[in-house]
PDB file of C-alpha atoms in Angstrom:
ATOM      1  CA  MET A   1      79.067 111.541 118.105  1.00 88.00           C
ATOM      2  CA  ALA A   2      80.380 108.272 117.008  1.00 96.00           C
ATOM      3  CA  LYS A   3      80.813 105.371 119.466  1.00 98.00           C
ATOM      4  CA  LEU A   4      82.654 102.048 119.851  1.00 98.00           C
ATOM      5  CA  TYR A   5      79.933  99.222 120.210  1.00 98.00           C
ATOM      6  CA  PHE A   6      80.629  95.887 121.486  1.00 98.00           C
ATOM      7  CA  LYS A   7      77.838  93.196 120.989  1.00 98.00           C
ATOM      8  CA  HIS A   8      78.806  90.021 122.403  1.00 97.00           C
ATOM      9  CA  GLY A   9      76.692  86.779 122.766  1.00 96.00           C
ATOM     10  CA  ALA A  10      77.432  83.162 123.042  1.00 94.00           C
ATOM     11  CA  MET A  11      77.418  80.815 119.927  1.00 89.00           C
ATOM     12  CA  ASN A  12      73.907  80.771 118.117  1.00 88.00           C
ATOM     13  CA  SER A  13      72.722  84.176 119.603  1.00 91.00           C
ATOM     14  CA  GLY A  14      72.567  85.901 115.998  1.00 88.00           C
ATOM     15  CA  LYS A  15      75.587  88.043 116.048  1.00 92.00           C
ATOM     16  CA  SER A  16      76.348  87.679 112.326  1.00 89.00           C
ATOM     17  CA  LEU A  17      72.643  87.934 111.296  1.00 91.00           C
ATOM     18  CA  GLU A  18      72.464  91.094 113.359  1.00 94.00           C
ATOM     19  CA  LEU A  19      75.384  92.534 111.498  1.00 94.00           C
ATOM     20  CA  ILE A  20      74.007  91.743 108.121  1.00 92.00           C
ATOM     21  CA  LYS A  21      70.685  93.371 109.276  1.00 95.00           C
ATOM     22  CA  VAL A  22      72.201  96.657 110.415  1.00 96.00           C
ATOM     23  CA  ALA A  23      74.275  96.722 107.166  1.00 95.00           C
ATOM     24  CA  HIS A  24      70.903  96.389 105.176  1.00 95.00           C
ATOM     25  CA  ASN A  25      69.230  99.148 107.165  1.00 97.00           C
ATOM     26  CA  TYR A  26      72.192 101.544 106.645  1.00 97.00           C
ATOM     27  CA  GLU A  27      72.237 100.690 102.942  1.00 95.00           C
ATOM     28  CA  GLU A  28      68.683 100.975 102.292  1.00 97.00           C
ATOM     29  CA  GLN A  29      68.975 104.668 103.206  1.00 97.00           C
ATOM     30  CA  ASN A  30      72.000 104.949 100.837  1.00 97.00           C
ATOM     31  CA  LYS A  31      74.529 105.293 103.700  1.00 98.00           C
ATOM     32  CA  PRO A  32      77.528 103.066 102.842  1.00 97.00           C
ATOM     33  CA  VAL A  33      79.150 100.870 105.548  1.00 97.00           C
ATOM     34  CA  LEU A  34      82.404  98.889 105.477  1.00 97.00           C
ATOM     35  CA  ILE A  35      82.233  95.336 106.805  1.00 95.00           C
ATOM     36  CA  PHE A  36      85.311  93.576 108.365  1.00 95.00           C
ATOM     37  CA  THR A  37      85.688  90.052 109.499  1.00 92.00           C
ATOM     38  CA  SER A  38      88.585  88.143 111.215  1.00 85.00           C
ATOM     39  CA  SER A  39      90.781  86.175 108.553  1.00 76.00           C
ATOM     40  CA  LEU A  40      91.064  83.370 111.290  1.00 67.00           C
ATOM     41  CA  ASP A  41      87.179  82.362 110.864  1.00 64.00           C
ATOM     42  CA  THR A  42      87.638  79.831 107.911  1.00 58.00           C
ATOM     43  CA  ARG A  43      84.097  78.576 107.984  1.00 57.00           C
ATOM     44  CA  ALA A  44      83.087  80.371 104.835  1.00 60.00           C
ATOM     45  CA  GLU A  45      84.999  82.021 102.205  1.00 64.00           C
ATOM     46  CA  GLU A  46      87.704  84.455 103.815  1.00 64.00           C
ATOM     47  CA  ASP A  47      86.109  87.661 102.744  1.00 77.00           C
ATOM     48  CA  THR A  48      82.703  86.637 103.682  1.00 70.00           C
ATOM     49  CA  VAL A  49      80.428  87.102 106.858  1.00 73.00           C
ATOM     50  CA  SER A  50      78.091  84.235 106.824  1.00 69.00           C
ATOM     51  CA  SER A  51      75.172  83.442 109.261  1.00 67.00           C
ATOM     52  CA  ARG A  52      73.811  80.129 110.325  1.00 68.00           C
ATOM     53  CA  VAL A  53      70.435  81.096 108.671  1.00 67.00           C
ATOM     54  CA  GLY A  54      71.951  81.262 105.194  1.00 69.00           C
ATOM     55  CA  PHE A  55      72.617  85.112 104.708  1.00 74.00           C
ATOM     56  CA  ASN A  56      76.109  86.068 103.528  1.00 76.00           C
ATOM     57  CA  ARG A  57      77.790  89.634 103.033  1.00 82.00           C
ATOM     58  CA  GLU A  58      81.160  90.376 101.518  1.00 88.00           C
ATOM     59  CA  ALA A  59      83.769  91.762 103.967  1.00 91.00           C
ATOM     60  CA  VAL A  60      87.376  92.610 104.279  1.00 90.00           C
ATOM     61  CA  ALA A  61      89.352  89.995 105.964  1.00 91.00           C
ATOM     62  CA  ILE A  62      91.436  91.517 108.954  1.00 92.00           C
ATOM     63  CA  ARG A  63      94.995  89.760 108.999  1.00 93.00           C
ATOM     64  CA  PRO A  64      97.277  90.062 112.344  1.00 93.00           C
ATOM     65  CA  GLU A  65      99.400  92.562 110.610  1.00 95.00           C
ATOM     66  CA  MET A  66      96.698  94.835 109.014  1.00 95.00           C
ATOM     67  CA  ASN A  67      96.336  98.389 110.153  1.00 98.00           C
ATOM     68  CA  VAL A  68      92.431  98.845 110.040  1.00 98.00           C
ATOM     69  CA  PHE A  69      92.683 102.618 110.723  1.00 98.00           C
ATOM     70  CA  ASP A  70      94.739 103.092 107.772  1.00 98.00           C
ATOM     71  CA  TYR A  71      92.479 100.973 105.569  1.00 97.00           C
ATOM     72  CA  VAL A  72      89.457 102.956 106.680  1.00 98.00           C
ATOM     73  CA  ARG A  73      91.246 106.460 106.468  1.00 97.00           C
ATOM     74  CA  ASN A  74      91.985 105.734 102.686  1.00 96.00           C
ATOM     75  CA  VAL A  75      88.440 104.756 101.795  1.00 97.00           C
ATOM     76  CA  GLU A  76      87.551 107.198  99.062  1.00 93.00           C
ATOM     77  CA  HIS A  77      83.760 107.562  99.864  1.00 95.00           C
ATOM     78  CA  LYS A  78      82.001 108.597 103.087  1.00 96.00           C
ATOM     79  CA  LEU A  79      81.208 105.770 105.643  1.00 98.00           C
ATOM     80  CA  TYR A  80      78.482 105.961 107.716  1.00 98.00           C
ATOM     81  CA  CYS A  81      79.403 102.795 110.042  1.00 98.00           C
ATOM     82  CA  ILE A  82      82.029 100.162 110.385  1.00 98.00           C
ATOM     83  CA  LEU A  83      80.843  96.629 111.340  1.00 98.00           C
ATOM     84  CA  VAL A  84      82.997  93.970 112.523  1.00 97.00           C
ATOM     85  CA  ASP A  85      82.266  90.196 112.620  1.00 94.00           C
ATOM     86  CA  GLU A  86      84.297  87.766 114.834  1.00 93.00           C
ATOM     87  CA  ALA A  87      85.791  90.427 116.803  1.00 96.00           C
ATOM     88  CA  GLN A  88      87.061  88.064 119.622  1.00 95.00           C
ATOM     89  CA  PHE A  89      89.771  86.928 117.180  1.00 93.00           C
ATOM     90  CA  LEU A  90      91.374  90.388 116.797  1.00 96.00           C
ATOM     91  CA  ASN A  91      94.373  91.648 118.768  1.00 96.00           C
ATOM     92  CA  LYS A  92      94.841  94.786 120.947  1.00 98.00           C
ATOM     93  CA  GLU A  93      96.170  96.805 118.256  1.00 98.00           C
ATOM     94  CA  HIS A  94      93.214  96.402 116.017  1.00 98.00           C
ATOM     95  CA  ILE A  95      90.803  97.287 118.942  1.00 98.00           C
ATOM     96  CA  LEU A  96      92.739 100.378 119.543  1.00 98.00           C
ATOM     97  CA  GLN A  97      92.748 101.328 115.669  1.00 98.00           C
ATOM     98  CA  PHE A  98      88.849 100.922 115.835  1.00 98.00           C
ATOM     99  CA  ALA A  99      88.781 103.306 118.746  1.00 98.00           C
ATOM    100  CA  GLN A 100      90.834 105.616 116.845  1.00 98.00           C
ATOM    101  CA  ILE A 101      88.523 105.484 113.872  1.00 98.00           C
ATOM    102  CA  VAL A 102      85.703 106.275 116.135  1.00 98.00           C
ATOM    103  CA  ASP A 103      87.572 109.487 117.745  1.00 98.00           C
ATOM    104  CA  ASP A 104      89.566 110.782 114.810  1.00 98.00           C
ATOM    105  CA  LEU A 105      87.346 109.895 111.894  1.00 98.00           C
ATOM    106  CA  ASN A 106      84.089 110.167 113.662  1.00 98.00           C
ATOM    107  CA  ILE A 107      82.704 106.925 112.219  1.00 98.00           C
ATOM    108  CA  PRO A 108      80.798 104.480 114.442  1.00 98.00           C
ATOM    109  CA  VAL A 109      82.162 100.898 114.830  1.00 98.00           C
ATOM    110  CA  MET A 110      79.992  97.964 115.895  1.00 98.00           C
ATOM    111  CA  ALA A 111      82.094  95.096 116.792  1.00 98.00           C
ATOM    112  CA  PHE A 112      80.204  91.564 117.210  1.00 96.00           C
ATOM    113  CA  GLY A 113      81.709  88.483 118.572  1.00 95.00           C
ATOM    114  CA  LEU A 114      82.078  85.911 121.481  1.00 94.00           C
ATOM    115  CA  LYS A 115      83.029  87.259 124.886  1.00 95.00           C
ATOM    116  CA  ASN A 116      84.573  84.179 126.375  1.00 94.00           C
ATOM    117  CA  ASP A 117      85.983  81.131 124.818  1.00 92.00           C
ATOM    118  CA  PHE A 118      85.131  77.504 125.592  1.00 90.00           C
ATOM    119  CA  SER A 119      87.412  77.377 128.921  1.00 92.00           C
ATOM    120  CA  ASN A 120      85.696  80.765 129.802  1.00 92.00           C
ATOM    121  CA  GLU A 121      88.675  82.943 129.368  1.00 93.00           C
ATOM    122  CA  LEU A 122      88.373  86.170 127.491  1.00 95.00           C
ATOM    123  CA  PHE A 123      89.567  86.200 123.753  1.00 94.00           C
ATOM    124  CA  GLU A 124      91.986  89.163 123.344  1.00 96.00           C
ATOM    125  CA  GLY A 125      89.946  90.972 121.124  1.00 97.00           C
ATOM    126  CA  SER A 126      87.012  90.582 123.563  1.00 97.00           C
ATOM    127  CA  ARG A 127      89.233  91.679 126.416  1.00 97.00           C
ATOM    128  CA  TYR A 128      90.085  94.959 124.854  1.00 98.00           C
ATOM    129  CA  LEU A 129      86.434  95.698 123.442  1.00 98.00           C
ATOM    130  CA  LEU A 130      85.321  95.304 126.949  1.00 98.00           C
ATOM    131  CA  ILE A 131      87.902  97.958 128.098  1.00 98.00           C
ATOM    132  CA  TYR A 132      87.569 100.324 125.231  1.00 98.00           C
ATOM    133  CA  ALA A 133      83.978 100.008 124.161  1.00 98.00           C
ATOM    134  CA  ASP A 134      81.735 103.102 124.622  1.00 98.00           C
ATOM    135  CA  LYS A 135      78.698 100.864 124.634  1.00 98.00           C
ATOM    136  CA  ILE A 136      78.322  97.078 125.549  1.00 98.00           C
ATOM    137  CA  GLU A 137      75.481  94.896 124.624  1.00 97.00           C
ATOM    138  CA  GLU A 138      74.808  91.175 125.247  1.00 96.00           C
ATOM    139  CA  LEU A 139      72.816  89.413 122.373  1.00 96.00           C
ATOM    140  CA  LYS A 140      70.930  86.630 124.097  1.00 95.00           C
ATOM    141  CA  THR A 141      70.135  82.968 123.290  1.00 95.00           C
ATOM    142  CA  ILE A 142      69.074  80.104 125.317  1.00 96.00           C
ATOM    143  CA  CYS A 143      70.957  77.107 126.820  1.00 95.00           C
ATOM    144  CA  TRP A 144      70.954  73.886 124.664  1.00 92.00           C
ATOM    145  CA  PHE A 145      69.971  71.920 127.669  1.00 92.00           C
ATOM    146  CA  CYS A 146      67.551  74.073 129.709  1.00 93.00           C
ATOM    147  CA  ASP A 147      65.593  77.306 129.338  1.00 93.00           C
ATOM    148  CA  LYS A 148      68.183  79.532 131.013  1.00 96.00           C
ATOM    149  CA  LYS A 149      70.272  82.263 129.213  1.00 96.00           C
ATOM    150  CA  ALA A 150      73.239  80.916 127.448  1.00 96.00           C
ATOM    151  CA  THR A 151      76.425  82.714 128.607  1.00 95.00           C
ATOM    152  CA  MET A 152      79.112  79.965 127.691  1.00 95.00           C
ATOM    153  CA  ASN A 153      80.264  77.996 124.930  1.00 93.00           C
ATOM    154  CA  LEU A 154      80.625  74.243 125.492  1.00 93.00           C
ATOM    155  CA  ARG A 155      83.086  72.596 123.060  1.00 90.00           C
ATOM    156  CA  ILE A 156      82.270  69.034 122.238  1.00 88.00           C
ATOM    157  CA  SER A 157      84.067  66.500 120.334  1.00 85.00           C
ATOM    158  CA  ASN A 158      82.425  62.898 119.660  1.00 84.00           C
ATOM    159  CA  GLY A 159      79.511  63.600 121.889  1.00 80.00           C
ATOM    160  CA  ARG A 160      81.691  64.651 124.865  1.00 85.00           C
ATOM    161  CA  PRO A 161      82.381  67.904 126.593  1.00 85.00           C
ATOM    162  CA  VAL A 162      85.920  69.400 125.958  1.00 83.00           C
ATOM    163  CA  TYR A 163      87.380  71.762 128.616  1.00 84.00           C
ATOM    164  CA  ALA A 164      90.941  71.892 127.490  1.00 77.00           C
ATOM    165  CA  GLY A 165      92.988  72.653 124.551  1.00 77.00           C
ATOM    166  CA  GLU A 166      93.795  75.370 122.219  1.00 78.00           C
ATOM    167  CA  GLN A 167      91.816  78.535 122.472  1.00 77.00           C
ATOM    168  CA  ILE A 168      91.059  78.918 118.843  1.00 68.00           C
ATOM    169  CA  GLN A 169      89.425  75.977 117.128  1.00 68.00           C
ATOM    170  CA  ILE A 170      87.158  77.145 114.262  1.00 63.00           C
ATOM    171  CA  GLY A 171      83.790  75.488 114.280  1.00 63.00           C
ATOM    172  CA  GLY A 172      80.024  75.735 114.224  1.00 61.00           C
ATOM    173  CA  ASN A 173      77.289  73.646 115.783  1.00 63.00           C
ATOM    174  CA  GLU A 174      79.357  70.484 115.238  1.00 69.00           C
ATOM    175  CA  SER A 175      81.855  71.826 117.749  1.00 79.00           C
ATOM    176  CA  TYR A 176      80.031  74.134 120.065  1.00 87.00           C
ATOM    177  CA  ILE A 177      76.841  74.760 121.767  1.00 91.00           C
ATOM    178  CA  PRO A 178      75.430  77.506 123.773  1.00 94.00           C
ATOM    179  CA  VAL A 179      74.850  76.861 127.456  1.00 95.00           C
ATOM    180  CA  CYS A 180      74.167  78.309 130.843  1.00 96.00           C
ATOM    181  CA  ARG A 181      76.653  78.186 133.649  1.00 95.00           C
ATOM    182  CA  LYS A 182      74.964  75.177 135.389  1.00 95.00           C
ATOM    183  CA  CYS A 183      74.777  73.133 132.202  1.00 94.00           C
ATOM    184  CA  TYR A 184      78.363  73.858 131.299  1.00 93.00           C
ATOM    185  CA  GLN A 185      79.378  72.133 134.572  1.00 91.00           C
ATOM    186  CA  SER A 186      77.136  69.456 134.243  1.00 85.00           C
ATOM    187  CA  PRO A 187      75.850  68.903 130.634  1.00 83.00           C
ATOM    188  CA  ASP A 188      73.156  66.282 129.916  1.00 77.00           C
ATOM    189  CA  LEU A 189      75.224  64.276 127.475  1.00 73.00           C
ATOM    190  CA  ASN A 190      72.071  62.190 126.365  1.00 71.00           C
ATOM    191  CA  GLN A 191      71.041  65.495 124.547  1.00 69.00           C
ATOM    192  CA  ILE A 192      74.177  65.990 122.653  1.00 69.00           C
ATOM    193  CA  GLU A 193      73.299  64.806 119.169  1.00 60.00           C
ATOM    194  CA  HIS A 194      76.599  65.846 117.305  1.00 45.00           C
TER     195      HIS A 194
END
């Protein structure tokens, strides 16, 4: 029986790398997958999932008006799994459509993304994945400043923490670092080398 999975983690927890690994494992057994990513993530090419360690995969970019259920239903070959990168940027309708893919088409969906933004508010896609996912898994990484588990994303600009602003600002290591709760509140600014 297919399930909807939400695999979340702070920045640098290996979400995109894990997605690429899962795709490889399916395809190595001749089991086709379909990879989606949000069109909002512009760090790489629009139709690409890219990991920080240099691996890339072609993907279908999800735009706000796209109906992913209709897209998947019209794929002409059997799909063994749907993989979704940057799921935090999706809207409620997309999450409900992925749940419908699981329930009506019996195809497992693994969504990867951030749970919370730099101000520790849930993203829309993450909020609805937390509600509708059959299985939720945290991908772990360590705090930039100490040896605790990172659960938050600290936005930085010119070597200083940023706690207010627009929710979505696309960036990588130059803009965000993974931190624990304590270091989020009191980061050691001497360790920020950006």
